[in-house]
Amino acid sequence: MEKLIITLALTGNVPTKELNPDTPVTPEEIAYDLKECCKNGVSLAHIHARDEKQRPTHDRGIYKNILDEIKKKKVNVITQLSTGARGGENTVESRGQMLDLDCDMASLATGSSNFPMSINANTPDLIKGLINKMNESNIKPEIEAFDIGMIDGAKRLLKQGILKAPLHFNLVMNVPGSIAGNPKNLMFMVESLPEGSTWSVCGIGSAQVPMLTMAMLLGGHVRTGLEDTILYKKGVQATNRMLVDRVVRISKELGRQIATPDEAREILCLGKKKSIVGKLLKKR
Ligand code: ZN
């Protein structure tokens, strides 16, 4: 079976220091936490930016500071920036403002759904606008499927030639208001993916351990981190490190080897990191 890619969603839009004191929110904290977790098997970082009041933002400058901190700390990791709703206005200009930065991937929802308190609004024009910006900058989208219809939405865009194969999906399970996290739903989603796609699963809250374990058994990849659950178990606050360690432990018990960042790059069909390509070009 393919080696396991572990994605770490360190921060998200919801956790704050008040909800969980170990939530990394500043660029320095994010890079530090990421470096620690990469030592243990994380190969892909799903990154959100926060302003000085810990509020979610798509501010290009803050995203740049985060990427610079990661580089400064010499963390070898695939970088994926969030273009998700809840970080500002629902326009391409706002949600896609960081898509010219030196990152490998960006998140992309191919449909709309509900969050517990708000709407995950993604109009057809917004989706296409974000994809165009990603294509221009050679950024691979990770399609965030909060529901089965978003997989069909991605298939339509693939057929139209707007999205390019092979696609990579993250199946987001158990957000209150979107698809529930249970084995039947996960099988349905996996069986609905376009052939040749790679996929990972994240399970929100109590769906975390069962859905990630099932993904490992099915040959998929996994995402964990405080974005998906701030509790390790009932009554116990999580840290990113604790969540990663648990995933590593389960994968070892199941006999699934863990991918290095370079192996993950190959599995996801990512090219060489742009900064490296840039350096090579400059040398010529
Ligand atoms: Zn996210």
Short mmCIF file of N, CA, C and O and ligand atoms in Angstrom, two decimals, residues 12 46 48 82 223 227, ligand 1:
data_model
loop_
_atom_site.label_atom_id
_atom_site.label_comp_id
_atom_site.label_asym_id
_atom_site.label_seq_id
_atom_site.Cartn_x
_atom_site.Cartn_y
_atom_site.Cartn_z
N GLY A 12 -6.53 26.43 11.83
CA GLY A 12 -7.93 26.57 11.42
C GLY A 12 -8.45 27.98 11.63
O GLY A 12 -7.68 28.93 11.85
N HIS A 46 -1.35 22.33 6.37
CA HIS A 46 -2.53 23.09 5.94
C HIS A 46 -2.58 24.34 6.83
O HIS A 46 -2.76 24.23 8.05
N HIS A 48 -3.63 28.27 8.04
CA HIS A 48 -4.54 29.42 8.13
C HIS A 48 -3.79 30.60 8.74
O HIS A 48 -2.89 30.40 9.55
N SER A 82 -4.86 28.09 3.08
CA SER A 82 -6.32 27.99 3.05
C SER A 82 -6.92 29.18 2.30
O SER A 82 -6.57 30.33 2.55
N ARG A 223 -5.58 13.70 7.70
CA ARG A 223 -5.28 15.04 8.20
C ARG A 223 -5.69 15.09 9.67
O ARG A 223 -6.75 14.59 10.04
N GLU A 227 -7.24 22.31 14.16
CA GLU A 227 -8.36 22.79 13.33
C GLU A 227 -9.52 21.80 13.38
O GLU A 227 -10.68 22.20 13.34
ZN ZN B 1 -8.65 24.79 6.96
#
